[in-house]
Short mmCIF file of C-alpha atoms in Angstrom, two decimals:
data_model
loop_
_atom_site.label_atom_id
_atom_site.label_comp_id
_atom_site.label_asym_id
_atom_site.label_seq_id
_atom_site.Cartn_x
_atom_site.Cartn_y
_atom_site.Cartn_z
CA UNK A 407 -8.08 9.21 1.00
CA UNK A 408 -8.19 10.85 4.21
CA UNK A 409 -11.18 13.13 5.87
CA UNK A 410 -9.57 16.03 7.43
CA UNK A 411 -12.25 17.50 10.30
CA UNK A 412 -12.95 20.37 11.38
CA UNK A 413 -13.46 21.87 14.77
CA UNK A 414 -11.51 22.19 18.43
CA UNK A 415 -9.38 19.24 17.71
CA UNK A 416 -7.57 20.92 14.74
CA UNK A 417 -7.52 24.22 16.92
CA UNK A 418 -4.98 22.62 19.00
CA UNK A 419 -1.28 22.55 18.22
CA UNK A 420 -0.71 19.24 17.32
CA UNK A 421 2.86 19.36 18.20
CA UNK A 422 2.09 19.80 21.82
CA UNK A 423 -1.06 17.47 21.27
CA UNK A 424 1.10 14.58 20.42
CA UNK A 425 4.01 15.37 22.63
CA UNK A 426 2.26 15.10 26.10
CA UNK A 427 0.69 11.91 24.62
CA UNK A 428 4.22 10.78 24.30
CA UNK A 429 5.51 11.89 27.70
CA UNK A 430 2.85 11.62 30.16
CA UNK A 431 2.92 9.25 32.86
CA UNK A 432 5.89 7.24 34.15
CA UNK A 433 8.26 6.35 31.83
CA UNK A 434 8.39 2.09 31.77
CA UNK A 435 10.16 -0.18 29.70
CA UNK A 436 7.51 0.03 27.13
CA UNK A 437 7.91 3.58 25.27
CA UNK A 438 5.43 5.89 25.39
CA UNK A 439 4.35 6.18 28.77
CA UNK A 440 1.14 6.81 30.29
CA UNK A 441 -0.15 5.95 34.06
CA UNK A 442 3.08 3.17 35.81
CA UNK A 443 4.41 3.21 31.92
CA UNK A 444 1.62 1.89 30.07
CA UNK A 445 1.16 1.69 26.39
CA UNK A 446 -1.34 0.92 23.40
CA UNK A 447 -5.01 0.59 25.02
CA UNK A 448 -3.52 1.26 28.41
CA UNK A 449 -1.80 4.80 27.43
CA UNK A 450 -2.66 8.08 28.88
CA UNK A 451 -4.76 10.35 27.16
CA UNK A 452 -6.62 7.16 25.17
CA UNK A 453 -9.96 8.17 24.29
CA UNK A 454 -12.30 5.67 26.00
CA UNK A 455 -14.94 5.58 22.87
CA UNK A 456 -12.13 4.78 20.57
CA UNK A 457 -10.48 1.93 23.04
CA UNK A 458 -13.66 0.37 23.46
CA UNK A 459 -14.16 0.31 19.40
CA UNK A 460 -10.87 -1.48 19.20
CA UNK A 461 -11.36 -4.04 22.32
CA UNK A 462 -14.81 -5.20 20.15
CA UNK A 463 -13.14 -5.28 16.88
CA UNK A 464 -10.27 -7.56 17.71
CA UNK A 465 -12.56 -10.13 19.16
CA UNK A 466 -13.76 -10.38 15.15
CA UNK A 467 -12.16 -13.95 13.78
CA UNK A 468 -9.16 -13.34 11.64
CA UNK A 469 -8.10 -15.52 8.63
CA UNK A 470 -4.67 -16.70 8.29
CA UNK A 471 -3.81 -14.10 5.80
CA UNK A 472 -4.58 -11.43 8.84
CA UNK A 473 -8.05 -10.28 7.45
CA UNK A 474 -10.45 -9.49 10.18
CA UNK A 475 -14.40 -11.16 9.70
CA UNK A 476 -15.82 -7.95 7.11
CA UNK A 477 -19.34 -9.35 8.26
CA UNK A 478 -18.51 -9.40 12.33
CA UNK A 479 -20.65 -6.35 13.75
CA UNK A 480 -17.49 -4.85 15.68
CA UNK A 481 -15.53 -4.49 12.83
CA UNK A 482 -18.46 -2.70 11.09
CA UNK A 483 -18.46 -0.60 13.89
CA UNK A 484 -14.61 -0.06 13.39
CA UNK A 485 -15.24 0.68 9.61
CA UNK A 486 -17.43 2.91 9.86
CA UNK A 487 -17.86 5.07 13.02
CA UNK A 488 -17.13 8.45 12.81
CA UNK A 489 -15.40 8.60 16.27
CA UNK A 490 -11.96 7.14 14.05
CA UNK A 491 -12.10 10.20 11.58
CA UNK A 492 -8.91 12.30 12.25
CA UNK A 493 -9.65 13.15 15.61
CA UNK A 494 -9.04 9.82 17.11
CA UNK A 495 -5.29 10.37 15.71
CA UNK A 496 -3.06 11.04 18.99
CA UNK A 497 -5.17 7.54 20.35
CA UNK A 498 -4.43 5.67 17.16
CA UNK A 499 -0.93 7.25 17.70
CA UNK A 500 -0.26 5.24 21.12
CA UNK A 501 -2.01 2.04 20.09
CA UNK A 502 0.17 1.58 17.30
CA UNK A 503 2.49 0.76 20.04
CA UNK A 504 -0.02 -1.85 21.73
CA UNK A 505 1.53 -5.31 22.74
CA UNK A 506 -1.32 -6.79 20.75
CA UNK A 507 -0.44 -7.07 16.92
CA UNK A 508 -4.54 -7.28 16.11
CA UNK A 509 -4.75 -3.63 17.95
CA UNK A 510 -1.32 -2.41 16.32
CA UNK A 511 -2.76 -3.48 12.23
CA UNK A 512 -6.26 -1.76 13.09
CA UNK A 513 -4.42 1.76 14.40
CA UNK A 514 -1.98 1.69 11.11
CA UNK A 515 -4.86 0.73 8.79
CA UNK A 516 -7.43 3.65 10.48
CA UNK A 517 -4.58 6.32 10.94
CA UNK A 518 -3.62 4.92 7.32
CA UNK A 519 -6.75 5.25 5.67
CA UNK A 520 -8.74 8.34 8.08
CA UNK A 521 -5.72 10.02 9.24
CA UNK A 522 -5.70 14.00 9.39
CA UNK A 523 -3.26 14.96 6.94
CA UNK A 524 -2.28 17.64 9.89
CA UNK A 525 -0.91 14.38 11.65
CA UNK A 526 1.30 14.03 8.63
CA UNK A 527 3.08 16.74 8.75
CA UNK A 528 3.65 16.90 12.63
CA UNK A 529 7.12 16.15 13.69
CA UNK A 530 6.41 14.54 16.81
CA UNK A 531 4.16 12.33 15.40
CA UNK A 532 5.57 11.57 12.66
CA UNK A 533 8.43 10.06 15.05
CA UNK A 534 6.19 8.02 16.46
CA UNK A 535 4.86 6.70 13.10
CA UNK A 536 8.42 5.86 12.30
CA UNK A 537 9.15 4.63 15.74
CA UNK A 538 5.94 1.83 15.45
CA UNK A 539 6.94 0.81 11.87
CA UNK A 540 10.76 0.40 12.86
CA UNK A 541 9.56 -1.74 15.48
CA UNK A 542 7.17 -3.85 13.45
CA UNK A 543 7.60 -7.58 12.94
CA UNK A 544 4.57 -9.33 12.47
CA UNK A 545 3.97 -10.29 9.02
CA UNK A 546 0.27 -9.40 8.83
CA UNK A 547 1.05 -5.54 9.63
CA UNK A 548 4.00 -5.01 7.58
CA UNK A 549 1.84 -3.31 4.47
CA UNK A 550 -0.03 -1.33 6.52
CA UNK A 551 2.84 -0.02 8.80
CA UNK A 552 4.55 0.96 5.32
CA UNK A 553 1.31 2.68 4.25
CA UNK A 554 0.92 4.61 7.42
CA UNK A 555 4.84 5.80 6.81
CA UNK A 556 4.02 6.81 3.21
CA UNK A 557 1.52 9.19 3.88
CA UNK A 558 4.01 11.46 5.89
CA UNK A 559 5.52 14.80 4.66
CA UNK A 560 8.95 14.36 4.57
CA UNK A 561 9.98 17.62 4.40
CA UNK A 562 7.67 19.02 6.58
CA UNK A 563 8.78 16.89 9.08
CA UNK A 564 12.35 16.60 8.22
CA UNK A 565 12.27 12.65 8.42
CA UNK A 566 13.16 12.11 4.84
CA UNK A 567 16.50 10.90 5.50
CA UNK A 568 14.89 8.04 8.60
CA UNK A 569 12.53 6.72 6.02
CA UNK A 570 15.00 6.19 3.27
CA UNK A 571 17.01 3.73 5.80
CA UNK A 572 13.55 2.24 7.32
CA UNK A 573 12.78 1.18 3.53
CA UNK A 574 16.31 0.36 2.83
CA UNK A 575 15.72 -2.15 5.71
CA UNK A 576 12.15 -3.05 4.64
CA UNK A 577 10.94 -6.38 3.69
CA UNK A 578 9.11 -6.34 0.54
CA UNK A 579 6.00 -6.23 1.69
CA UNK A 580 6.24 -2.86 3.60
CA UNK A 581 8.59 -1.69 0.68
CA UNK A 582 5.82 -1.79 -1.63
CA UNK A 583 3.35 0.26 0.43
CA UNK A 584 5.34 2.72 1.60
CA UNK A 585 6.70 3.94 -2.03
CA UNK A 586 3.71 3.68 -3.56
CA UNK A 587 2.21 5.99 -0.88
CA UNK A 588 4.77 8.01 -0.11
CA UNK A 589 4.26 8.72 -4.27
CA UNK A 590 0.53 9.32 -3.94
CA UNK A 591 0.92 11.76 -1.80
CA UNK A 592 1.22 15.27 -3.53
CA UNK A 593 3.55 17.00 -1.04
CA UNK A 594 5.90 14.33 -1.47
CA UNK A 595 5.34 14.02 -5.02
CA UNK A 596 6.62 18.05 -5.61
CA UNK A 597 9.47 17.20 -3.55
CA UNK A 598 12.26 16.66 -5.71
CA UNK A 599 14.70 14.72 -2.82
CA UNK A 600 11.62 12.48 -3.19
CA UNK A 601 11.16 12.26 -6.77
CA UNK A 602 15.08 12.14 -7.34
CA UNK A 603 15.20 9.29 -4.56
CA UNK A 604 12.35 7.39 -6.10
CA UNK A 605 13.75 7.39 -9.74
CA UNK A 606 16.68 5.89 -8.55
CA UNK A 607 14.55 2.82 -7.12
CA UNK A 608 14.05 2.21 -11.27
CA UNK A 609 17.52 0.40 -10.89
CA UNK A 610 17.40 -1.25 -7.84
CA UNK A 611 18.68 -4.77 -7.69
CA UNK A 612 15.55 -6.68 -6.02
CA UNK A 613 13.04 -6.98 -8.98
CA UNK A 614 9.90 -6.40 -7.24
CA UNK A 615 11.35 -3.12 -5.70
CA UNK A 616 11.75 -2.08 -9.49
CA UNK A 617 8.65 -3.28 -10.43
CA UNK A 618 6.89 -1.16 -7.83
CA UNK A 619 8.68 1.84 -8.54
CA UNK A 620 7.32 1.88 -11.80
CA UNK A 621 4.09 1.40 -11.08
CA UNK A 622 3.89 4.11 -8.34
CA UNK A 623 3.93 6.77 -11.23
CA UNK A 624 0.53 5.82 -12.09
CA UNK A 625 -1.67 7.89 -10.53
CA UNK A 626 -0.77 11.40 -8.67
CA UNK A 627 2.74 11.77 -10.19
CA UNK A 628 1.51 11.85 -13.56
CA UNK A 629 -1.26 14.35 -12.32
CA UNK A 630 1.36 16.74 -10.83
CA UNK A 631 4.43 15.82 -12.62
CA UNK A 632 2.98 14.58 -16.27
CA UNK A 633 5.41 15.62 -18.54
CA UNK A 634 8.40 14.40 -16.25
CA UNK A 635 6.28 10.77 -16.12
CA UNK A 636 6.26 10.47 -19.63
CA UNK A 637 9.92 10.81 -20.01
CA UNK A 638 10.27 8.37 -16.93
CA UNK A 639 8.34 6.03 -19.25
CA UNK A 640 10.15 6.64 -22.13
CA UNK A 641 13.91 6.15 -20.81
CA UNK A 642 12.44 2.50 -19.08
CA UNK A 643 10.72 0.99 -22.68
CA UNK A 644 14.27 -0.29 -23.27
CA UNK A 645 14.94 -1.65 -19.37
CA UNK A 646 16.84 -4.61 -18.94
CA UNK A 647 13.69 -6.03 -16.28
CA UNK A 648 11.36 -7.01 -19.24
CA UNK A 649 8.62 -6.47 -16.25
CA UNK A 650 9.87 -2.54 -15.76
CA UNK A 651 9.67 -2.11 -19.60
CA UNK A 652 6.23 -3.40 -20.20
CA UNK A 653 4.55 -1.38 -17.06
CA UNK A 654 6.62 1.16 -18.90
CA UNK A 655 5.29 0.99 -21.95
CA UNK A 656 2.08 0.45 -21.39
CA UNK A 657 0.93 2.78 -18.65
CA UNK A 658 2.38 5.51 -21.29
CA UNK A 659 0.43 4.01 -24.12
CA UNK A 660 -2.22 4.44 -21.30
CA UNK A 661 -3.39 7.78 -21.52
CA UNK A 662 -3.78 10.93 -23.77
CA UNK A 663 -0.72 13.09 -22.52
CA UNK A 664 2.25 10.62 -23.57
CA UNK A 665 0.47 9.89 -27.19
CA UNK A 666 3.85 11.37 -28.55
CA UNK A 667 5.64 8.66 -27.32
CA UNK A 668 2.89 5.93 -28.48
CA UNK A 669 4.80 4.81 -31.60
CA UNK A 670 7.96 4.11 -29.91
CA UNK A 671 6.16 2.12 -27.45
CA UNK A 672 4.68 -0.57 -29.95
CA UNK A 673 8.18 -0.43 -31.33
CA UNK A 674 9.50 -2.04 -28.10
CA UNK A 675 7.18 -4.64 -28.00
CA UNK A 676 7.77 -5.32 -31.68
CA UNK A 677 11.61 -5.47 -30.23
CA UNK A 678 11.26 -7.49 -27.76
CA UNK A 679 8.88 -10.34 -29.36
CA UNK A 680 11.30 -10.91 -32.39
CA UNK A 681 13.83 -11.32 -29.47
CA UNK A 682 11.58 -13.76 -28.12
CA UNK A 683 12.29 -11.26 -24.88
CA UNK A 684 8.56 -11.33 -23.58
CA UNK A 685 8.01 -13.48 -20.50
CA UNK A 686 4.56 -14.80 -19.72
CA UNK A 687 4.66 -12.16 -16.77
CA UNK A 688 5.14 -9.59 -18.96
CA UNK A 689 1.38 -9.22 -20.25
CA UNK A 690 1.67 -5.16 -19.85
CA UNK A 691 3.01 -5.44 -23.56
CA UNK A 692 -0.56 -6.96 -24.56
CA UNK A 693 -1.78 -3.78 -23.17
CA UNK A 694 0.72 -1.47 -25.30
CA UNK A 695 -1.17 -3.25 -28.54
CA UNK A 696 -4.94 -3.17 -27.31
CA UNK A 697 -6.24 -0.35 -25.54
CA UNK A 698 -7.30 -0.96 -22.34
CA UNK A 699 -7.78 2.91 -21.04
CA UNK A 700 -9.38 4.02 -23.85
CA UNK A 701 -7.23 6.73 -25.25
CA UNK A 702 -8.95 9.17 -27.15
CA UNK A 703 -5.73 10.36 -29.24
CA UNK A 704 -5.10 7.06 -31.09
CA UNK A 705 -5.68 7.15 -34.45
CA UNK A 706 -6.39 4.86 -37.25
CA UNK A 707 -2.44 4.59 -37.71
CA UNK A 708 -1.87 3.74 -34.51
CA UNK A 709 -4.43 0.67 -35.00
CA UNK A 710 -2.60 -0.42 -37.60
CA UNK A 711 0.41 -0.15 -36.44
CA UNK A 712 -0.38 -2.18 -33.49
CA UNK A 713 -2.42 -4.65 -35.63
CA UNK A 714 0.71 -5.45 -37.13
CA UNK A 715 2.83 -6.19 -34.46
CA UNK A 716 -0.20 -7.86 -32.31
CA UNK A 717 0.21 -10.26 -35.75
CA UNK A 718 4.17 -10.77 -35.24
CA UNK A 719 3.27 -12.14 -31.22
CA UNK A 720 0.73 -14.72 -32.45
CA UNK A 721 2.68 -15.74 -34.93
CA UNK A 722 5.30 -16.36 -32.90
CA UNK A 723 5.68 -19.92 -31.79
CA UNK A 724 8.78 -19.28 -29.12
CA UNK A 725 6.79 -17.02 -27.04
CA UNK A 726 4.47 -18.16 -24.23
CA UNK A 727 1.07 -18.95 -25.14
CA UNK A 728 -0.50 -16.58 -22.97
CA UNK A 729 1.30 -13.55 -24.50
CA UNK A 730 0.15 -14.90 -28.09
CA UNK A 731 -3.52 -15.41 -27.42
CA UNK A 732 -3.53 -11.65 -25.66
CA UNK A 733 -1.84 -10.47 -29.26
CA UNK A 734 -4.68 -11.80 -30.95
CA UNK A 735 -7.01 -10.54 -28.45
CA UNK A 736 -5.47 -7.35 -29.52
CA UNK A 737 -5.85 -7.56 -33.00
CA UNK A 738 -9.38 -8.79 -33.03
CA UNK A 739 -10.01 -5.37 -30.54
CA UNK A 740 -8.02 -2.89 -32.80
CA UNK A 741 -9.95 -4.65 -36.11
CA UNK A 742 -12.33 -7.37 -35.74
CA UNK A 743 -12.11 -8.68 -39.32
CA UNK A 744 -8.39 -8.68 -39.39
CA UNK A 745 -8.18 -10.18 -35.96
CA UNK A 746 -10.79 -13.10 -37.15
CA UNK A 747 -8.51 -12.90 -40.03
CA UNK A 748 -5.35 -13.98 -38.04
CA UNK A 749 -7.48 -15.85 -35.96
CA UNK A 750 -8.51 -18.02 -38.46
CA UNK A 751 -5.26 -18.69 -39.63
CA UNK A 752 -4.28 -20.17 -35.60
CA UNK A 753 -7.24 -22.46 -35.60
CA UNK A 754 -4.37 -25.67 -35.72
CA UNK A 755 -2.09 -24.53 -33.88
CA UNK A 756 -1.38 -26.91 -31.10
CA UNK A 757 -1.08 -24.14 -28.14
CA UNK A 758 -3.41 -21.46 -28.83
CA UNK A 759 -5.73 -22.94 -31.33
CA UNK A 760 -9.04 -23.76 -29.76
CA UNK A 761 -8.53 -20.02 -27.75
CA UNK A 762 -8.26 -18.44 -31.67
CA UNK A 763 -11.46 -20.55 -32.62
CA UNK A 764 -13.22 -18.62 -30.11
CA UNK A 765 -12.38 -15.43 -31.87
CA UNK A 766 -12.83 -16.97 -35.35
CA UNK A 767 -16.72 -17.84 -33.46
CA UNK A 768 -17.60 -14.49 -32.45
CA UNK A 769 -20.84 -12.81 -33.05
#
């Protein structure tokens, strides 16, 4: 995610690096000083080369949704000079505190996606990571301030108790980024204040900050922490957030090392759909009955055991149409002539019929 370089820059103490960035110059009403208190592309200790990157770039058009012009030849130049690789951090640092919210989403996106993981686990800096995203409003930046925050080591910077309150605080938007990132990163992952924080997010009362938490243990957590993730998947099949069960079940039907756990997983959906408890949202519990990963431990009991309850969904006139034509999907994927089979016998039906011709038409 990040290229960490090599050469004087990392020679030099960061800590003091980052500090006189923060202190020199007057003090002014903005913050972080530099010459008669300046700030962002007027700072002290700005690197000219990288400045001059960011005065083109934000000349680019942006769209309403905050997305800079991919095909505008200054934010090429932004994407891809080397000049923004890690070394430009302590610059990046004071224009994420620039007056100008185009220069502000460019610094959190480069320090977010080129940063030196050193800068992560600086305290000073990471104050002044914290300080930018506390101080964040505009809409557009909100992801990537929470991103930026994410990647920092909590422990090694002691700021584990600031970011818990600055997410507390969040909007959704920022929420989202910063625990998935903060969970992607493998010193936080082996941090258990961080994993014990995070599994408590599992029951928080907004529904997308549930959501999210689940999903974050795709990925690096189950790399480090595998076993521990499959028993995080396990205890959520029965959630009372259909959405939270069906990521639950499916991203452990998902791969090789939770296979143990596979039947139980059908058995939820198999739960849920004679509940009629399967939202059209909820199309992670298609996934628990096809096989979307590929994983190489299912056997030929498995199939049929998820043949069989893909056949209960489709059957099942109270749940949403999308949820029964992805059951029948699944069936035709586990066993084409039993799924043209079942299929067939949905050709009439007045919501999902001409989708289960298709099936019944395959070569």
């Amino acid at each position: 995610m990040r290229t960490i370089q090599k050469g004087l820059f990392l020679a030099i103490s960061l800590s003091v690096a980052f500090g006189a960035l923060a202190g020199c110059g007057k003090k002014g009403a903005g913050g972080d000083g530099g010459v008669d208190g300046g700030v962002g592309m007027n700072a002290a200790g700005d690197d000219p080369a990288v400045v001059a990157i960011f005065k083109a770039a934000i000349a680019c058009k942006v769209d309403e949704s905050g997305y800079f012009d991919s095909d505008c030849p200054a934010m090429k130049e932004f994407e891809e000079s080397k000049l923004l690789d890690g070394k430009a951090d302590p610059t990046l640092l004071n224009l994420m505190k620039d007056p100008d919210d185009k220069v502000r989403r460019l610094a959190f996106k480069k320090l977010a996606w080129r940063g030196d993981e050193k800068t992560f686990k600086d305290k000073v800096a990471a104050g002044r990571i914290l300080d930018a995203a506390e101080a964040e409003k505009t809409e557009a930046n909100l992801e990537l301030a929470g991103e930026v925050v994410g990647h920092i080591d909590v422990k090694e910077t002691a700021t584990f108790d600031r970011v818990k309150k600055l997410f507390a605080g969040a909007g959704i938007k920022m929420k989202k980024q910063l625990d998935r990132t903060l969970m992607a990163m493998g010193y936080n992952t082996k941090n258990d204040e961080v994993w014990a924080w995070h599994k408590g997010l599992l029951a928080d009362a907004d529904a997308q900050v549930r959501q999210n938490a689940m999903g974050a243990y795709w990925g690096t957590p189950g790399n480090l922490r595998r076993a521990e993730v499959c028993v995080i998947y396990k205890e959520n099949f029965g959630h009372a957030d259909p959405l939270v069960s069906a990521k639950a079940a499916a991203y452990s039907s998902g791969g090789s090392e939770c296979i143990a756990d596979l039947e139980a997983a059908i058995n939820e959906v198999s739960k849920r759909g004679k509940a009629n408890g399967i939202p059209s949202e909820a199309t992670d519990y298609n996934s628990v009955l096809g096989d979307p990963w590929k994983n190489s431990k299912i056997t030929p009991a498995h199939k049929k055991h998820k043949l069989a309850v893909s056949k209960e969904l489709a059957l099942n006139t109270k749940l949403p149409d999308n949820i029964r034509r992805g059951a029948v999907e699944s069936a035709y994927g586990n066993d084409p002539v039993a799924g043209k089979a079942l299929a067939a016998s949905l050709v009439k039906d007045k919501a999902i019929g001409s989708y289960a011709k298709s099936v019944v038409d395959k070569k």
